Short mmCIF file of C-alpha atoms and ligand atoms in Angstrom, two decimals:
data_model
loop_
_atom_site.label_atom_id
_atom_site.label_comp_id
_atom_site.label_asym_id
_atom_site.label_seq_id
_atom_site.Cartn_x
_atom_site.Cartn_y
_atom_site.Cartn_z
CA MET V 440 -166.13 48.17 37.11
CA ALA V 441 -167.67 50.76 34.81
CA HIS V 442 -171.25 51.77 35.54
CA GLN V 443 -173.66 50.92 32.72
CA ILE V 444 -175.49 54.16 31.93
CA ALA V 445 -178.34 54.74 29.48
CA VAL V 446 -178.16 58.30 28.17
CA ILE V 447 -181.27 60.02 26.85
CA GLY V 448 -180.15 63.48 25.76
CA GLY V 449 -183.63 64.15 24.43
CA ASP V 450 -184.76 67.40 22.87
CA GLY V 451 -183.75 71.06 22.77
CA ILE V 452 -180.91 71.85 25.18
CA GLY V 453 -181.09 68.31 26.60
CA GLN V 454 -178.26 66.96 24.42
CA GLU V 455 -175.97 69.91 25.10
CA VAL V 456 -176.29 69.88 28.87
CA THR V 457 -176.01 66.08 29.07
CA SER V 458 -172.73 66.18 27.12
CA GLU V 459 -171.30 68.53 29.73
CA ALA V 460 -172.46 66.27 32.57
CA LEU V 461 -170.69 63.33 30.91
CA LYS V 462 -167.59 65.48 30.37
CA VAL V 463 -167.45 66.43 34.07
CA MET V 464 -167.88 62.84 35.24
CA GLY V 465 -165.11 61.79 32.86
CA ALA V 466 -162.84 64.50 34.26
CA ALA V 467 -163.63 63.31 37.78
CA GLY V 468 -162.37 59.86 36.81
CA VAL V 469 -165.72 58.08 36.92
CA GLU V 470 -165.80 54.98 34.76
CA LEU V 471 -168.95 54.93 32.69
CA ASP V 472 -170.04 52.65 29.90
CA THR V 473 -172.70 54.74 28.14
CA THR V 474 -175.35 53.76 25.61
CA GLU V 475 -177.30 56.51 23.88
CA PHE V 476 -181.03 56.24 23.33
CA ASP V 477 -182.59 58.48 20.70
CA LEU V 478 -185.90 59.33 22.40
CA GLY V 479 -188.02 62.45 22.82
CA GLY V 480 -190.24 64.70 20.76
CA ALA V 481 -187.93 64.84 17.76
CA ARG V 482 -187.77 61.04 17.54
CA TYR V 483 -191.56 60.85 17.90
CA LEU V 484 -192.06 63.28 15.03
CA ARG V 485 -189.65 61.26 12.90
CA ASP V 486 -190.97 57.72 13.29
CA GLY V 487 -193.67 57.67 15.95
CA GLU V 488 -191.66 55.96 18.73
CA ILE V 489 -192.18 57.46 22.18
CA LEU V 490 -191.04 54.64 24.46
CA SER V 491 -191.85 51.14 23.25
CA ASP V 492 -192.01 48.23 25.65
CA GLU V 493 -188.92 46.79 23.93
CA THR V 494 -186.94 49.97 24.62
CA LEU V 495 -188.23 50.05 28.18
CA ASP V 496 -187.05 46.48 28.69
CA ARG V 497 -183.61 47.39 27.38
CA LEU V 498 -183.49 50.32 29.83
CA ARG V 499 -184.20 47.93 32.73
CA GLY V 500 -180.79 46.37 32.23
CA PHE V 501 -178.81 49.53 33.03
CA ASP V 502 -177.44 50.74 36.37
CA ALA V 503 -178.92 54.22 35.83
CA ILE V 504 -180.48 56.51 33.24
CA LEU V 505 -179.18 60.02 32.63
CA LEU V 506 -181.78 62.22 30.95
CA GLY V 507 -181.37 65.73 29.52
CA ALA V 508 -184.82 67.08 28.71
CA VAL V 509 -187.70 66.05 26.50
CA GLY V 510 -190.33 68.10 24.67
CA THR V 511 -190.55 69.71 21.25
CA PRO V 512 -192.91 72.30 19.83
CA GLY V 513 -195.26 70.57 17.42
CA VAL V 514 -196.05 67.67 19.73
CA PRO V 515 -199.35 68.09 21.61
CA PRO V 516 -199.03 68.53 25.41
CA GLY V 517 -198.96 65.27 27.31
CA VAL V 518 -197.76 62.97 24.53
CA ILE V 519 -194.08 62.94 25.48
CA GLU V 520 -194.70 63.73 29.15
CA ARG V 521 -197.04 60.80 29.67
CA GLY V 522 -195.57 58.50 27.05
CA LEU V 523 -191.91 58.86 27.97
CA LEU V 524 -191.14 60.64 31.24
CA LEU V 525 -194.12 59.49 33.29
CA LYS V 526 -194.02 56.03 31.69
CA MET V 527 -190.46 55.64 32.94
CA ARG V 528 -191.40 56.90 36.42
CA PHE V 529 -194.33 54.49 36.66
CA GLU V 530 -192.96 51.43 34.89
CA LEU V 531 -189.55 51.56 36.56
CA ASP V 532 -191.26 52.30 39.91
CA LEU V 533 -189.23 55.47 40.47
CA TYR V 534 -191.31 56.29 43.51
CA ILE V 535 -189.10 59.02 44.96
CA ASN V 536 -188.37 62.31 43.26
CA GLN V 537 -185.55 63.87 45.29
CA ARG V 538 -184.77 67.52 44.67
CA PRO V 539 -182.08 69.22 46.77
CA PHE V 540 -181.99 73.00 47.18
CA THR V 541 -178.97 74.91 48.39
CA GLY V 542 -178.28 78.57 47.84
CA THR V 543 -179.04 81.95 49.27
CA ALA V 544 -182.57 83.14 48.61
CA PRO V 545 -183.13 86.70 47.35
CA GLY V 546 -183.09 89.11 50.30
CA HIS V 547 -181.25 86.68 52.60
CA SER V 548 -177.61 86.65 53.64
CA GLU V 549 -177.30 83.07 54.89
CA PRO V 550 -177.50 80.03 52.58
CA HIS V 551 -180.27 77.46 53.06
CA ASP V 552 -180.00 73.72 52.51
CA PHE V 553 -183.15 71.66 52.18
CA VAL V 554 -184.40 68.68 50.17
CA VAL V 555 -187.87 68.07 48.80
CA ILE V 556 -189.01 64.45 48.59
CA ARG V 557 -191.85 64.27 46.12
CA GLU V 558 -193.94 61.12 45.76
CA ASN V 559 -193.42 60.19 42.11
CA THR V 560 -195.84 57.41 41.12
CA GLU V 561 -199.29 58.37 42.45
CA GLY V 562 -201.54 61.38 43.10
CA PRO V 563 -203.13 63.23 40.19
CA TYR V 564 -200.32 62.00 37.93
CA VAL V 565 -201.73 58.49 37.50
CA GLY V 566 -204.22 59.73 34.92
CA GLU V 567 -207.35 58.61 36.73
CA GLY V 568 -210.55 60.13 35.33
CA GLY V 569 -211.92 60.97 31.94
CA PHE V 570 -214.48 62.85 29.91
CA LEU V 571 -218.22 62.53 29.65
CA ARG V 572 -220.10 64.17 26.76
CA LYS V 573 -216.80 65.58 25.51
CA GLY V 574 -217.11 68.63 23.30
CA THR V 575 -220.71 69.33 24.25
CA ALA V 576 -222.13 72.06 26.47
CA HIS V 577 -222.69 69.37 29.10
CA GLU V 578 -219.11 68.18 29.10
CA VAL V 579 -217.73 66.71 32.32
CA ALA V 580 -214.03 66.15 33.04
CA THR V 581 -212.79 64.43 36.17
CA GLN V 582 -209.18 63.89 37.23
CA GLY V 583 -208.73 61.98 40.43
CA SER V 584 -205.84 61.70 42.83
CA VAL V 585 -204.80 58.17 43.68
CA ASN V 586 -203.12 57.68 47.06
CA THR V 587 -202.30 54.22 48.31
CA ARG V 588 -201.24 53.49 51.85
CA MET V 589 -198.29 51.50 50.48
CA GLY V 590 -197.22 54.29 48.10
CA VAL V 591 -197.52 57.05 50.66
CA GLU V 592 -195.88 55.08 53.42
CA ARG V 593 -192.81 54.06 51.40
CA CYS V 594 -192.34 57.68 50.35
CA VAL V 595 -192.71 59.01 53.88
CA ARG V 596 -190.35 56.32 55.21
CA TYR V 597 -187.72 57.29 52.65
CA ALA V 598 -188.02 60.91 53.82
CA PHE V 599 -187.61 59.90 57.48
CA GLU V 600 -184.55 57.82 56.59
CA LEU V 601 -183.05 60.74 54.70
CA ALA V 602 -183.76 63.12 57.59
CA SER V 603 -182.00 60.63 59.93
CA GLU V 604 -178.82 60.94 57.86
CA ARG V 605 -178.82 64.74 57.90
CA ASP V 606 -177.57 67.00 60.69
CA ARG V 607 -180.78 68.78 61.57
CA LYS V 608 -183.02 65.71 61.66
CA HIS V 609 -186.13 67.64 60.79
CA LEU V 610 -188.95 66.61 58.46
CA THR V 611 -191.94 68.67 57.29
CA LEU V 612 -195.02 67.07 55.78
CA VAL V 613 -196.69 69.32 53.20
CA HIS V 614 -200.27 68.65 52.09
CA LYS V 615 -203.67 70.31 52.19
CA THR V 616 -205.37 68.30 54.92
CA ASN V 617 -207.91 71.06 55.58
CA VAL V 618 -209.44 70.68 52.11
CA LEU V 619 -208.27 67.33 50.69
CA THR V 620 -209.67 65.53 53.68
CA PHE V 621 -209.40 62.00 52.22
CA ALA V 622 -205.97 62.01 50.61
CA GLY V 623 -204.63 64.42 53.23
CA ASN V 624 -205.89 62.25 56.05
CA LEU V 625 -204.23 59.14 54.61
CA TRP V 626 -200.95 61.06 54.28
CA GLU V 627 -201.24 62.36 57.82
CA ARG V 628 -201.90 58.94 59.34
CA ALA V 629 -199.12 57.30 57.34
CA PHE V 630 -196.74 60.10 58.37
CA ASP V 631 -197.66 59.81 62.06
CA ALA V 632 -197.30 56.02 62.01
CA VAL V 633 -193.83 56.15 60.46
CA ALA V 634 -192.83 59.05 62.75
CA ALA V 635 -193.29 56.70 65.71
CA GLU V 636 -190.41 54.60 64.30
CA PHE V 637 -188.14 57.65 64.15
CA PRO V 638 -188.27 59.31 67.58
CA ALA V 639 -185.05 61.27 66.87
CA ILE V 640 -186.68 63.18 64.00
CA GLU V 641 -188.44 66.44 64.78
CA THR V 642 -191.53 66.87 62.59
CA ALA V 643 -193.69 69.71 61.33
CA TYR V 644 -196.72 70.06 59.09
CA ASN V 645 -197.57 72.84 56.58
CA HIS V 646 -200.58 73.29 54.33
CA VAL V 647 -199.14 73.63 50.82
CA ASP V 648 -199.94 77.33 50.46
CA ALA V 649 -197.75 78.17 53.46
CA PRO V 650 -194.41 76.98 52.01
CA CYS V 651 -195.13 79.20 49.00
CA ILE V 652 -194.47 82.00 51.48
CA TYR V 653 -191.83 80.30 53.65
CA PHE V 654 -189.64 79.06 50.77
CA VAL V 655 -189.21 82.74 49.91
CA GLN V 656 -189.30 84.45 53.30
CA ASP V 657 -187.92 81.81 55.66
CA PRO V 658 -186.30 78.92 53.74
CA HIS V 659 -184.02 78.17 56.71
CA ARG V 660 -186.86 76.51 58.58
CA TYR V 661 -186.70 73.49 56.25
CA ASP V 662 -184.44 70.46 56.28
CA VAL V 663 -186.38 67.67 54.54
CA VAL V 664 -189.85 68.23 53.08
CA VAL V 665 -192.10 65.36 51.97
CA THR V 666 -195.17 65.87 49.83
CA ASP V 667 -197.45 64.47 47.16
CA ASN V 668 -196.68 64.33 43.45
CA LEU V 669 -198.45 67.49 42.24
CA PHE V 670 -197.64 69.66 45.26
CA GLY V 671 -194.04 68.53 44.89
CA ASP V 672 -193.98 69.44 41.22
CA ILE V 673 -195.13 72.98 41.92
CA LEU V 674 -193.10 73.55 45.09
CA THR V 675 -189.84 72.40 43.53
CA ASP V 676 -190.03 75.03 40.80
CA LEU V 677 -190.29 77.57 43.62
CA GLY V 678 -187.43 75.81 45.42
CA GLY V 679 -185.33 76.27 42.28
CA ALA V 680 -186.31 79.91 41.94
CA VAL V 681 -185.11 80.74 45.48
CA SER V 682 -181.92 78.67 45.13
CA GLY V 683 -180.12 80.37 42.29
CA GLY V 684 -182.63 79.65 39.54
CA ILE V 685 -183.93 76.67 37.64
CA GLY V 686 -180.59 76.44 35.79
CA LEU V 687 -179.13 74.92 38.96
CA ALA V 688 -182.01 72.63 40.02
CA SER V 689 -181.20 68.92 39.90
CA SER V 690 -183.33 65.86 40.52
CA ALA V 691 -183.17 62.15 41.12
CA ASN V 692 -186.06 59.83 40.22
CA LEU V 693 -185.27 56.94 42.51
CA ASN V 694 -186.26 53.33 42.85
CA PRO V 695 -184.80 52.90 46.34
CA ALA V 696 -185.77 49.22 46.31
CA ARG V 697 -183.30 48.91 43.40
CA THR V 698 -185.53 46.58 41.40
CA GLY V 699 -184.35 48.49 38.31
CA PRO V 700 -182.40 51.57 37.25
CA SER V 701 -183.06 55.02 38.70
CA MET V 702 -183.24 58.09 36.48
CA PHE V 703 -181.50 61.45 36.89
CA GLU V 704 -182.56 64.67 35.17
CA PRO V 705 -182.38 68.43 35.59
CA VAL V 706 -185.65 70.04 36.73
CA HIS V 707 -185.62 72.40 33.74
CA GLY V 708 -187.18 71.52 30.40
CA SER V 709 -185.87 71.41 26.85
CA ALA V 710 -185.92 75.23 26.34
CA PRO V 711 -186.32 75.01 22.54
CA ASP V 712 -185.91 78.80 22.22
CA ILE V 713 -182.21 78.59 23.14
CA ALA V 714 -181.45 75.10 21.81
CA GLY V 715 -178.30 74.64 19.75
CA GLN V 716 -176.90 78.04 20.71
CA ASN V 717 -174.42 76.91 23.37
CA LYS V 718 -176.25 79.17 25.83
CA ALA V 719 -177.91 76.81 28.30
CA ASN V 720 -176.47 76.47 31.79
CA PRO V 721 -175.40 72.81 32.14
CA THR V 722 -175.04 73.04 35.94
CA ALA V 723 -178.41 71.43 36.71
CA ALA V 724 -177.50 68.48 34.49
CA ILE V 725 -174.06 68.24 36.11
CA LEU V 726 -175.60 68.31 39.61
CA SER V 727 -178.10 65.64 38.51
CA ALA V 728 -175.13 63.51 37.46
CA ALA V 729 -173.72 64.03 40.97
CA LEU V 730 -177.00 62.67 42.40
CA MET V 731 -176.56 59.67 40.10
CA LEU V 732 -173.07 59.10 41.49
CA ASP V 733 -174.45 59.25 45.06
CA PHE V 734 -176.89 56.51 44.15
CA LEU V 735 -174.16 54.46 42.45
CA GLY V 736 -172.08 54.57 45.64
CA GLU V 737 -169.60 57.25 44.50
CA SER V 738 -170.49 59.95 46.99
CA ASP V 739 -166.92 61.26 47.35
CA THR V 740 -166.79 62.03 43.64
CA ALA V 741 -170.31 63.44 43.79
CA ASP V 742 -169.24 65.78 46.62
CA ARG V 743 -166.23 66.87 44.55
CA ILE V 744 -168.52 67.72 41.62
CA ARG V 745 -170.92 69.62 43.89
CA GLY V 746 -167.95 71.52 45.33
CA ALA V 747 -166.84 72.46 41.82
CA CYS V 748 -170.33 73.73 41.01
CA ALA V 749 -170.61 75.77 44.21
CA GLN V 750 -168.44 78.68 43.05
CA PRO V 751 -170.10 80.78 40.34
CA VAL V 752 -169.27 79.99 36.71
CA THR V 753 -170.29 82.04 33.70
CA GLY V 754 -169.95 81.51 29.98
CA SER V 755 -171.36 79.32 27.27
CA THR V 756 -172.63 75.78 27.87
CA THR V 757 -169.28 74.26 26.92
CA GLU V 758 -167.27 76.89 28.81
CA VAL V 759 -169.20 76.21 32.02
CA GLY V 760 -168.70 72.47 31.49
CA ASP V 761 -164.97 72.97 30.82
CA THR V 762 -164.51 75.13 33.92
CA ILE V 763 -166.27 72.65 36.19
CA ALA V 764 -164.42 69.74 34.56
CA GLY V 765 -161.14 71.60 35.19
CA ARG V 766 -162.01 72.07 38.86
CA VAL V 767 -162.83 68.41 39.47
CA ARG V 768 -159.72 67.27 37.63
CA ASN V 769 -157.48 69.11 40.10
C1 IPM L 1773 -191.02 67.86 36.39
C2 IPM L 1773 -191.81 68.21 35.15
C3 IPM L 1773 -192.71 67.05 34.79
C4 IPM L 1773 -193.66 66.83 35.96
C5 IPM L 1773 -193.50 67.23 33.49
C6 IPM L 1773 -192.60 67.53 32.33
C7 IPM L 1773 -194.39 66.06 33.20
O1 IPM L 1773 -192.51 69.38 35.33
O2 IPM L 1773 -190.27 66.86 36.36
O3 IPM L 1773 -191.13 68.57 37.39
O4 IPM L 1773 -194.73 67.45 36.02
O5 IPM L 1773 -193.33 66.01 36.81
MN1 MN L 1774 -192.12 70.35 37.23
#
C-alpha cells in the first residue's frame, strides 16, 4: 500500500531539494501517494495563511509530512517559525527531534557516527514569558524554560531505547546542571531513573559547553546524545558542521507514540540567496526522506538511500538528485 505523504516544499530552496528527495524515493521503488501543501512565507505574504487549524487537521490524516524549508525575507522573525514549524511540532506532539551525524570531522582520519536526540516540545521553545513596560526605559522581558517530568522522561526513554538498538550502547546527557539548577536537576533525576531500567547502557554527562569542544576535537566519544530543545538546536548545527556541512544534515521530528504523522526536514533553512538557481545540495533532504522511510517501516530502502548518499556527489541540485537516484535504482 502506498504511504500517504503530505509534502510542504515551502520557501527558497525547499521546493527544489524536496523534488529531488521524491525523485530518489521513486527511483528506489517506494510507493508514495503525495499531496502538496502550499505553505510557508511566500503563501503568508500572498493571502495571510500560515497554518490554519483546518489545514492542521488535514495534515493529521497523513502517514508522514515531508518538509523542505520555510522562511522568506520580508516576513518578520518568528512568524513562520512559530506559526508553522513550531505549531506543527507542538500540535502534532512531535516530541523527538532526531538528528544523525556521520562523517569525518576536520582534522580526523576516522569517521564518527552519533545521533542527537533533542527534546522538541518544551524548554524555552514553548514561548513562556512576555514583556512588561515594553518600549520604555524600564522594559522587562522574560522567557522561561518549561520542563515537565513527563516530557523529559519520554524523551530520555526514547534515547535509551535508541541506544539499546545501537552497537555501542552509550548515551550522554547534555545539560547545564551547574547553572540551570532547576531544569537541569529535573533532567538529571529523570535520566537517572530511566537509566535504572537500562542496565546495559553505559551513560555519561556533559555540561553543554563541553560538547562544543568535543564535537570538534573528539566526536568519537559519542554514540547517542540526549538534550533539551535549545541546547539541541545549537549543538546540532555544530554536529552538521563537523559531519560534512549543513548540506548533509537531516532530521526527523517524531511522534513515537504514533498518535499522528511525524515530520521530516533537512536541518538547513530556505537559503533565499541561492533559491531557484539549481545550486542547493539536496542531500540533506534526501537523507531526511530516508529517516521518513525508517519510520514508515522501510529501513532496507532507507539504508540503500543512505548508501547511495555516502559516496561524494557534486553538481547542480538536479544532477546530485539524478546521480543518487541512479545509484539506488541499480
Ligand atoms: C531547527 C531550526 C528551527 C529551530 C527554527 C527555524 C525555528 O533552527 O529546526 O533547528 O530552532 O528549531
Ligand atoms: Mn536550528
